[in-house]
């Protein structure tokens, strides 16, 4: 028998490794297409077509009335006459807060939007909201932020107490390397410091900031023990328990965005004081319902009509932008209350998760609702294989990081557009997260903010689809 050459041995070893890799990816792909029974137990009911049509018809007959469910202005300290600065007020959550403040009866001259771009959402450019003051500012600049806060107010409101709603942020779920951390730190950490300093200097007494429930997410270990039934952290219970613990190291967050938000939360909590009360709102999962032109969840599906997905079986809590705004306004009302001894309420300096009403939602439920209810364009979902997309995500990340190196970056192209978002961190962000808003729903006396979401996810999506259908004439 001839001796086996080293080349043949090497090729055989490579073939074996390749075969094992293919088998491993195949097993993982089959696993990722399933929903763990522990998660299904929390959300066992799938939306039926009859339910979808019934809820849509009810919403069409009586659209969601956010104005009547806002914390009443008259219940705020001093009778509710206040000034408001909304950083990021041109965006989804910030713009919704602006609309809710006007609906509650605050005059336009008592509001100011501080953002790097003026409002362009249709609902923010007509009517009373068009008279709201806009000051352009880059919050990565301390002097620019201070100047925006120090701009003069109309005489009728300049002496009113001031509340600041800080909603500005850089949202980038794909990045997880410290090489790219500077992209989010400038706005999400340094910007928070600048806004806090400017708010204190301007005499603000209440400061409520938008964070994210993703602060509590742990990275999913997709390539751990191949004999495990599920990848580690494939489903997670999300609450605010991490906020009371020391800050985790960067690698224990799903990505740079969550880490930057966690760092910012500590800064905001440390700033809390009797004369400058702070609070943090953590919207669960992504936020939908802002507008069909900017919303990157439901609005994105409506805009493109045909879109890919590999997470149809994933269950998460959704949260409508209107419910997020309710969380901010409820937090403000809570912070303006003193306890029986005249001290700050227990919620001051704390973080609270907010979600839609009802159980968490499977993505396929939302897809099916869009297919049934949307008038035009017809909704079509291209279902992709999650295991293959995960492997591709590592390739995209490798190119992205290599393109940032001093020498290699000259020859390696950087992924652009939607492809740049396809990186491993996205998979940890879009796994099964079961969030709870129990703490936020507690009364102020019991340490909560008396949060009451107005809509469930089915109701919220139906309202957004109704607006879309009306806009498109059907």
Coordinates of C-alpha atoms in Angstrom, one line a residue:
X1 CA 0.0 0.0 0.0
X2 CA 1.4 3.4 -1.0
X3 CA 2.0 5.9 1.8
X4 CA -0.7 8.6 2.0
X5 CA 0.8 11.9 1.0
X6 CA 0.7 14.9 3.3
X7 CA -1.4 16.7 0.7
X8 CA -4.1 14.0 0.8
X9 CA -4.1 14.0 4.5
X10 CA -4.5 17.8 4.6
X11 CA -7.3 17.7 2.0
X12 CA -9.0 14.9 4.0
X13 CA -8.8 16.9 7.2
X14 CA -10.2 20.0 5.5
X15 CA -13.1 17.9 4.1
X16 CA -13.8 16.6 7.5
X17 CA -13.8 20.0 9.1
X18 CA -16.1 21.3 6.3
X19 CA -18.5 18.4 6.8
X20 CA -18.6 19.0 10.5
X21 CA -19.2 22.7 9.9
X22 CA -22.0 22.1 7.5
X23 CA -23.7 19.7 9.9
X24 CA -23.3 22.2 12.8
X25 CA -24.8 25.0 10.8
X26 CA -27.6 22.7 9.6
X27 CA -28.4 21.7 13.2
X28 CA -28.3 25.4 14.3
X29 CA -30.4 26.5 11.4
X30 CA -33.1 23.9 12.4
X31 CA -33.0 25.1 16.0
X32 CA -33.3 28.8 15.2
X33 CA -36.5 28.1 13.2
X34 CA -38.2 26.9 16.4
X35 CA -39.7 28.7 19.3
X36 CA -38.8 27.2 22.8
X37 CA -41.8 25.9 24.6
X38 CA -40.9 28.0 27.6
X39 CA -41.4 31.1 25.4
X40 CA -44.6 29.8 23.9
X41 CA -46.0 29.4 27.4
X42 CA -45.8 33.1 27.9
X43 CA -47.4 33.9 24.5
X44 CA -49.4 30.8 23.5
X45 CA -52.1 32.4 21.3
X46 CA -51.5 33.3 17.7
X47 CA -53.5 36.0 16.1
X48 CA -56.3 34.7 13.9
X49 CA -57.6 36.5 10.8
X50 CA -61.0 37.0 12.4
X51 CA -59.4 38.8 15.4
X52 CA -57.2 41.0 13.2
X53 CA -60.2 42.1 11.1
X54 CA -62.3 42.7 14.2
X55 CA -59.7 44.8 15.9
X56 CA -59.0 46.8 12.7
X57 CA -62.7 47.5 12.2
X58 CA -63.0 48.6 15.8
X59 CA -60.0 50.9 15.4
X60 CA -61.3 52.3 12.1
X61 CA -64.7 53.1 13.7
X62 CA -63.0 54.6 16.8
X63 CA -59.3 55.5 16.3
X64 CA -57.0 55.4 19.3
X65 CA -57.5 58.6 21.4
X66 CA -54.2 59.3 23.0
X67 CA -55.1 62.8 24.2
X68 CA -57.8 61.6 26.7
X69 CA -55.3 59.2 28.3
X70 CA -52.4 61.5 28.9
X71 CA -51.5 62.4 32.5
X72 CA -53.6 65.5 33.1
X73 CA -51.7 68.8 33.0
X74 CA -53.6 70.1 36.0
X75 CA -52.3 67.3 38.2
X76 CA -48.7 68.5 37.7
X77 CA -47.1 70.6 40.5
X78 CA -47.9 74.3 40.1
X79 CA -51.1 73.5 38.1
X80 CA -49.2 72.1 35.1
X81 CA -47.8 75.3 33.6
X82 CA -44.3 74.4 32.5
X83 CA -41.8 74.8 29.7
X84 CA -40.4 71.8 27.8
X85 CA -37.2 71.1 25.9
X86 CA -37.3 67.9 23.9
X87 CA -33.9 66.8 22.5
X88 CA -34.4 64.6 19.5
X89 CA -37.8 66.1 19.1
X90 CA -37.7 65.7 15.3
X91 CA -37.5 61.9 15.7
X92 CA -40.0 59.2 16.5
X93 CA -40.4 59.2 20.3
X94 CA -39.4 62.9 20.7
X95 CA -41.9 64.0 18.0
X96 CA -44.7 61.9 19.6
X97 CA -44.0 63.6 23.0
X98 CA -44.2 67.0 21.3
X99 CA -47.6 66.1 19.9
X100 CA -48.8 64.7 23.2
X101 CA -47.8 67.9 25.1
X102 CA -49.7 70.0 22.7
X103 CA -52.7 67.7 22.9
X104 CA -52.5 68.1 26.7
X105 CA -52.9 71.8 26.3
X106 CA -49.4 73.2 26.6
X107 CA -49.0 76.2 24.2
X108 CA -46.5 75.9 21.3
X109 CA -44.4 78.7 22.7
X110 CA -43.8 76.7 25.9
X111 CA -42.1 73.9 23.8
X112 CA -38.7 73.8 22.2
X113 CA -37.2 71.0 20.0
X114 CA -33.5 70.7 20.1
X115 CA -32.2 68.5 17.3
X116 CA -29.5 68.3 14.6
X117 CA -32.3 68.4 11.9
X118 CA -35.6 70.2 11.8
X119 CA -38.9 68.2 11.9
X120 CA -39.9 66.8 8.6
X121 CA -42.6 64.3 9.7
X122 CA -45.9 65.6 8.2
X123 CA -47.7 65.6 11.5
X124 CA -44.9 67.9 12.9
X125 CA -45.0 70.5 10.2
X126 CA -48.6 71.6 10.1
X127 CA -51.0 73.2 12.6
X128 CA -50.0 74.3 16.1
X129 CA -46.9 72.1 16.2
X130 CA -45.4 74.1 13.3
X131 CA -45.1 77.0 15.8
X132 CA -43.0 75.1 18.2
X133 CA -39.5 76.6 18.5
X134 CA -36.7 74.6 16.8
X135 CA -33.1 75.1 17.7
X136 CA -30.5 73.2 15.7
X137 CA -27.8 71.7 17.9
X138 CA -25.2 68.9 17.9
X139 CA -25.2 67.5 21.4
X140 CA -21.7 66.1 21.0
X141 CA -20.7 69.8 21.4
X142 CA -21.0 71.1 24.9
X143 CA -21.1 74.7 23.8
X144 CA -23.6 74.1 21.1
X145 CA -25.9 72.2 23.5
X146 CA -25.7 75.0 26.1
X147 CA -26.4 77.6 23.5
X148 CA -29.6 75.7 22.4
X149 CA -30.8 75.5 26.0
X150 CA -30.0 79.2 26.7
X151 CA -31.9 80.6 23.7
X152 CA -34.4 83.1 24.8
X153 CA -38.1 82.1 25.5
X154 CA -41.2 84.2 24.9
X155 CA -42.0 86.5 27.8
X156 CA -45.2 84.7 28.6
X157 CA -43.4 81.4 29.5
X158 CA -39.8 82.3 30.3
X159 CA -40.3 82.1 34.0
X160 CA -42.2 78.7 34.0
X161 CA -40.5 75.7 35.6
X162 CA -38.6 73.5 33.0
X163 CA -38.9 69.8 32.1
X164 CA -36.4 68.2 29.7
X165 CA -37.2 65.1 27.8
X166 CA -34.0 63.7 26.4
X167 CA -34.7 61.3 23.4
X168 CA -31.8 62.0 21.1
X169 CA -29.6 59.0 20.4
X170 CA -27.6 57.1 17.8
X171 CA -29.2 53.8 17.3
X172 CA -26.9 51.2 15.8
X173 CA -27.7 47.6 16.7
X174 CA -25.0 46.0 14.4
X175 CA -21.8 47.3 16.0
X176 CA -20.3 45.3 18.9
X177 CA -16.6 46.0 18.6
X178 CA -14.8 48.7 20.5
X179 CA -13.3 49.7 17.2
X180 CA -16.6 51.2 16.3
X181 CA -17.7 52.3 19.7
X182 CA -16.9 55.9 19.1
X183 CA -19.8 56.0 16.6
X184 CA -22.3 55.9 19.4
X185 CA -20.4 57.2 22.4
X186 CA -20.3 60.7 21.1
X187 CA -24.1 61.1 21.2
X188 CA -25.2 58.4 23.7
X189 CA -22.7 59.1 26.4
X190 CA -20.9 62.4 25.9
X191 CA -24.1 63.9 24.6
X192 CA -26.0 62.9 27.7
X193 CA -23.4 64.7 29.8
X194 CA -23.7 67.8 27.8
X195 CA -27.5 67.8 27.9
X196 CA -27.5 67.2 31.7
X197 CA -25.1 70.1 32.2
X198 CA -27.2 72.4 30.0
X199 CA -30.4 71.3 31.6
X200 CA -29.1 72.0 35.1
X201 CA -27.7 75.4 34.0
X202 CA -31.0 76.3 32.4
X203 CA -32.8 75.6 35.7
X204 CA -34.6 72.4 34.8
X205 CA -36.2 70.6 37.7
X206 CA -37.2 67.3 35.9
X207 CA -35.1 65.3 33.4
X208 CA -36.5 62.1 31.8
X209 CA -34.4 60.3 29.3
X210 CA -35.1 57.5 26.8
X211 CA -32.9 54.5 27.2
X212 CA -33.6 50.9 25.9
X213 CA -34.6 47.6 27.4
X214 CA -31.7 46.2 25.3
X215 CA -29.5 47.3 28.1
X216 CA -30.5 44.1 29.9
X217 CA -29.9 41.8 26.9
X218 CA -27.1 39.2 27.1
X219 CA -25.3 38.1 23.9
X220 CA -26.6 34.8 22.6
X221 CA -23.9 32.0 22.5
X222 CA -24.8 30.5 19.1
X223 CA -21.6 28.5 18.8
X224 CA -21.4 26.9 22.2
X225 CA -21.9 23.2 23.0
X226 CA -23.5 21.8 19.8
X227 CA -25.3 19.2 21.9
X228 CA -27.3 21.8 23.8
X229 CA -30.9 21.9 22.9
X230 CA -30.9 25.7 22.6
X231 CA -28.1 28.2 22.3
X232 CA -27.3 29.8 25.6
X233 CA -29.4 33.0 26.1
X234 CA -31.7 32.1 23.2
X235 CA -34.5 33.4 25.4
X236 CA -34.2 35.9 28.2
X237 CA -36.5 37.5 30.7
X238 CA -36.0 41.3 30.7
X239 CA -36.6 43.7 33.6
X240 CA -34.6 46.4 35.4
X241 CA -32.7 44.2 37.9
X242 CA -29.4 44.9 36.1
X243 CA -29.8 48.6 36.9
X244 CA -29.2 47.9 40.6
X245 CA -26.0 46.0 39.9
X246 CA -22.5 47.2 38.9
X247 CA -22.1 48.0 35.2
X248 CA -21.3 44.8 33.3
X249 CA -18.1 44.7 31.1
X250 CA -18.6 45.6 27.5
X251 CA -18.5 42.0 26.1
X252 CA -21.5 41.1 28.2
X253 CA -23.7 43.5 26.3
X254 CA -25.2 42.5 22.9
X255 CA -23.5 45.5 21.2
X256 CA -22.2 49.0 21.5
X257 CA -25.6 50.6 21.5
X258 CA -26.7 48.8 24.6
X259 CA -23.4 49.4 26.4
X260 CA -23.5 53.1 25.7
X261 CA -27.1 53.3 27.0
X262 CA -26.1 51.5 30.2
X263 CA -23.2 53.9 30.7
X264 CA -25.5 56.9 30.1
X265 CA -28.1 55.5 32.6
X266 CA -25.5 55.5 35.4
X267 CA -24.6 59.1 34.5
X268 CA -28.3 60.2 34.6
X269 CA -28.9 58.3 37.9
X270 CA -26.0 60.0 39.6
X271 CA -27.3 63.4 38.5
X272 CA -30.5 62.9 40.4
X273 CA -31.0 65.5 43.2
X274 CA -33.9 67.1 45.1
X275 CA -33.9 70.1 42.8
X276 CA -33.1 68.1 39.6
X277 CA -35.0 64.9 39.5
X278 CA -34.1 62.4 36.9
X279 CA -35.7 59.3 35.4
X280 CA -35.0 56.7 32.7
X281 CA -37.5 55.0 30.4
X282 CA -36.6 51.7 28.8
X283 CA -38.8 50.9 25.7
X284 CA -39.0 47.2 25.2
X285 CA -37.6 45.9 21.9
X286 CA -37.9 48.2 19.0
X287 CA -40.4 51.1 18.8
X288 CA -43.1 51.1 16.1
X289 CA -46.0 53.4 15.4
X290 CA -44.1 56.7 15.0
X291 CA -44.8 57.3 11.3
X292 CA -44.8 55.1 8.2
X293 CA -41.9 57.2 6.8
X294 CA -39.5 56.8 9.7
X295 CA -40.6 53.7 11.7
X296 CA -38.1 50.9 11.1
X297 CA -40.3 48.1 12.2
X298 CA -43.9 48.2 11.0
X299 CA -43.3 51.3 8.9
X300 CA -40.4 49.7 7.1
X301 CA -42.6 46.8 6.1
X302 CA -45.3 49.1 4.8
X303 CA -42.9 51.2 2.8
X304 CA -41.1 48.4 1.0
X305 CA -44.0 45.9 0.7
X306 CA -41.6 42.9 0.1
X307 CA -38.9 42.3 2.7
X308 CA -36.8 39.5 4.0
X309 CA -37.0 37.9 7.5
X310 CA -35.5 35.1 9.4
X311 CA -37.1 35.8 12.7
X312 CA -40.8 34.9 12.0
X313 CA -40.8 32.5 15.0
X314 CA -39.2 35.0 17.5
X315 CA -41.3 36.3 20.3
X316 CA -40.7 39.8 21.8
X317 CA -42.5 42.6 23.5
X318 CA -43.3 45.4 21.1
X319 CA -44.0 49.0 22.2
X320 CA -45.9 51.7 20.4
X321 CA -44.3 55.2 20.3
X322 CA -47.5 56.5 21.9
X323 CA -47.1 54.1 24.9
X324 CA -43.4 55.2 25.2
X325 CA -44.6 58.8 25.3
X326 CA -47.1 57.9 28.0
X327 CA -44.2 56.4 30.0
X328 CA -42.2 59.7 29.8
X329 CA -45.2 61.8 30.8
X330 CA -46.1 59.4 33.6
X331 CA -42.5 59.6 34.9
X332 CA -42.6 63.4 34.8
X333 CA -45.8 63.4 36.9
X334 CA -44.3 61.0 39.3
X335 CA -41.1 63.0 39.8
X336 CA -43.1 66.1 40.6
X337 CA -44.7 64.3 43.6
X338 CA -43.1 64.3 47.1
X339 CA -43.7 61.5 49.5
X340 CA -45.5 62.0 52.8
X341 CA -42.3 63.4 54.4
X342 CA -41.7 65.9 51.6
X343 CA -38.9 63.9 50.1
X344 CA -38.3 62.8 46.5
X345 CA -40.5 59.9 45.3
X346 CA -38.9 56.4 45.2
X347 CA -38.8 56.4 41.4
X348 CA -36.4 59.3 41.2
X349 CA -33.1 58.3 39.6
X350 CA -34.4 54.9 38.6
X351 CA -35.0 53.1 35.3
X352 CA -38.3 51.5 34.2
X353 CA -39.2 49.2 31.3
X354 CA -42.3 50.0 29.3
X355 CA -44.1 47.7 26.9
X356 CA -47.4 47.5 25.0
X357 CA -50.4 46.1 26.9
X358 CA -50.9 42.4 26.7
X359 CA -48.5 39.5 26.1
X360 CA -45.4 39.6 23.9
X361 CA -45.8 39.1 20.2
X362 CA -44.5 36.7 17.6
X363 CA -43.1 38.5 14.5
X364 CA -45.1 36.2 12.3
X365 CA -48.3 37.5 13.9
X366 CA -47.4 41.0 12.8
X367 CA -46.4 39.8 9.3
X368 CA -49.8 38.0 9.0
X369 CA -51.7 41.0 10.1
X370 CA -50.0 43.2 7.5
X371 CA -50.8 40.6 4.8
X372 CA -54.4 40.6 5.7
X373 CA -55.1 44.3 6.5
X374 CA -52.7 46.4 4.4
X375 CA -54.5 47.7 1.2
X376 CA -51.4 48.5 -0.9
X377 CA -48.8 47.5 -1.7
X378 CA -49.4 43.8 -1.1
X379 CA -47.2 42.6 1.7
X380 CA -44.8 39.7 0.9
X381 CA -42.3 38.2 3.3
X382 CA -39.3 36.4 1.9
X383 CA -38.4 33.9 4.7
X384 CA -34.6 33.2 4.9
X385 CA -32.7 30.5 6.7
X386 CA -31.4 31.9 10.0
X387 CA -28.4 29.7 10.3
X388 CA -27.1 30.7 6.9
X389 CA -27.8 34.4 7.6
X390 CA -25.9 34.1 10.8
X391 CA -22.8 32.7 9.0
X392 CA -23.1 35.5 6.5
X393 CA -23.3 38.1 9.3
X394 CA -19.8 37.0 10.5
X395 CA -18.5 37.5 7.0
X396 CA -20.0 41.0 6.8
X397 CA -18.6 41.9 10.3
X398 CA -15.1 40.7 9.2
X399 CA -15.2 43.0 6.2
X400 CA -16.5 45.9 8.2
X401 CA -13.8 45.6 10.8
X402 CA -11.0 45.0 8.3
X403 CA -12.1 48.1 6.3
X404 CA -11.4 50.2 9.4
X405 CA -7.8 49.0 9.8
X406 CA -5.0 51.5 8.7
X407 CA -3.5 49.5 5.8
X408 CA -6.0 46.7 5.1
X409 CA -8.8 49.3 4.9
X410 CA -7.4 50.6 1.7
X411 CA -8.3 47.5 -0.2
X412 CA -11.2 45.9 1.7
X413 CA -14.5 47.4 0.8
X414 CA -16.8 48.5 3.7
X415 CA -20.3 47.0 3.7
X416 CA -22.9 49.7 3.0
X417 CA -26.6 50.2 3.4
X418 CA -28.8 47.3 4.7
X419 CA -25.9 44.9 4.3
X420 CA -23.9 46.8 6.9
X421 CA -26.6 46.0 9.4
X422 CA -26.3 42.3 8.9
X423 CA -23.8 41.5 11.7
X424 CA -23.8 39.0 14.6
X425 CA -25.0 41.6 17.2
X426 CA -28.3 41.8 15.3
X427 CA -29.0 38.2 16.1
X428 CA -28.6 38.7 19.8
X429 CA -30.9 41.7 19.6
X430 CA -33.5 39.8 17.7
X431 CA -33.9 36.7 19.8
X432 CA -36.7 35.8 22.3
X433 CA -36.9 38.6 24.8
X434 CA -39.7 38.6 27.3
X435 CA -39.9 41.9 29.0
X436 CA -42.1 43.0 31.9
X437 CA -43.4 46.5 32.8
X438 CA -44.6 45.4 36.2
X439 CA -42.3 47.8 38.1
X440 CA -43.4 50.8 35.9
X441 CA -47.1 50.0 36.6
X442 CA -46.7 50.2 40.3
X443 CA -48.1 53.3 42.0
X444 CA -45.8 56.2 42.8
X445 CA -46.2 55.4 46.5
X446 CA -45.0 51.8 45.8
X447 CA -42.0 53.0 43.9
X448 CA -43.3 52.9 40.3
X449 CA -44.5 55.6 37.9
X450 CA -48.1 54.5 37.5
X451 CA -47.5 53.7 33.8
X452 CA -50.6 52.5 31.9
X453 CA -50.2 51.5 28.3
X454 CA -53.1 52.4 26.1
X455 CA -52.9 49.9 23.3
X456 CA -51.9 46.3 22.8
X457 CA -49.5 45.5 19.9
X458 CA -52.4 44.3 17.7
X459 CA -54.3 47.5 18.4
X460 CA -51.2 49.6 17.8
X461 CA -50.3 47.9 14.5
X462 CA -53.9 48.2 13.3
X463 CA -53.9 51.9 14.1
X464 CA -50.7 52.4 12.1
X465 CA -52.0 50.3 9.2
X466 CA -55.3 52.4 9.3
X467 CA -53.3 55.6 9.0
X468 CA -51.3 54.0 6.1
X469 CA -54.4 52.9 4.3
X470 CA -56.1 56.3 4.6
X471 CA -52.9 58.0 3.4
X472 CA -52.9 55.8 0.3
X473 CA -56.6 56.3 -0.4
X474 CA -58.0 52.9 0.5

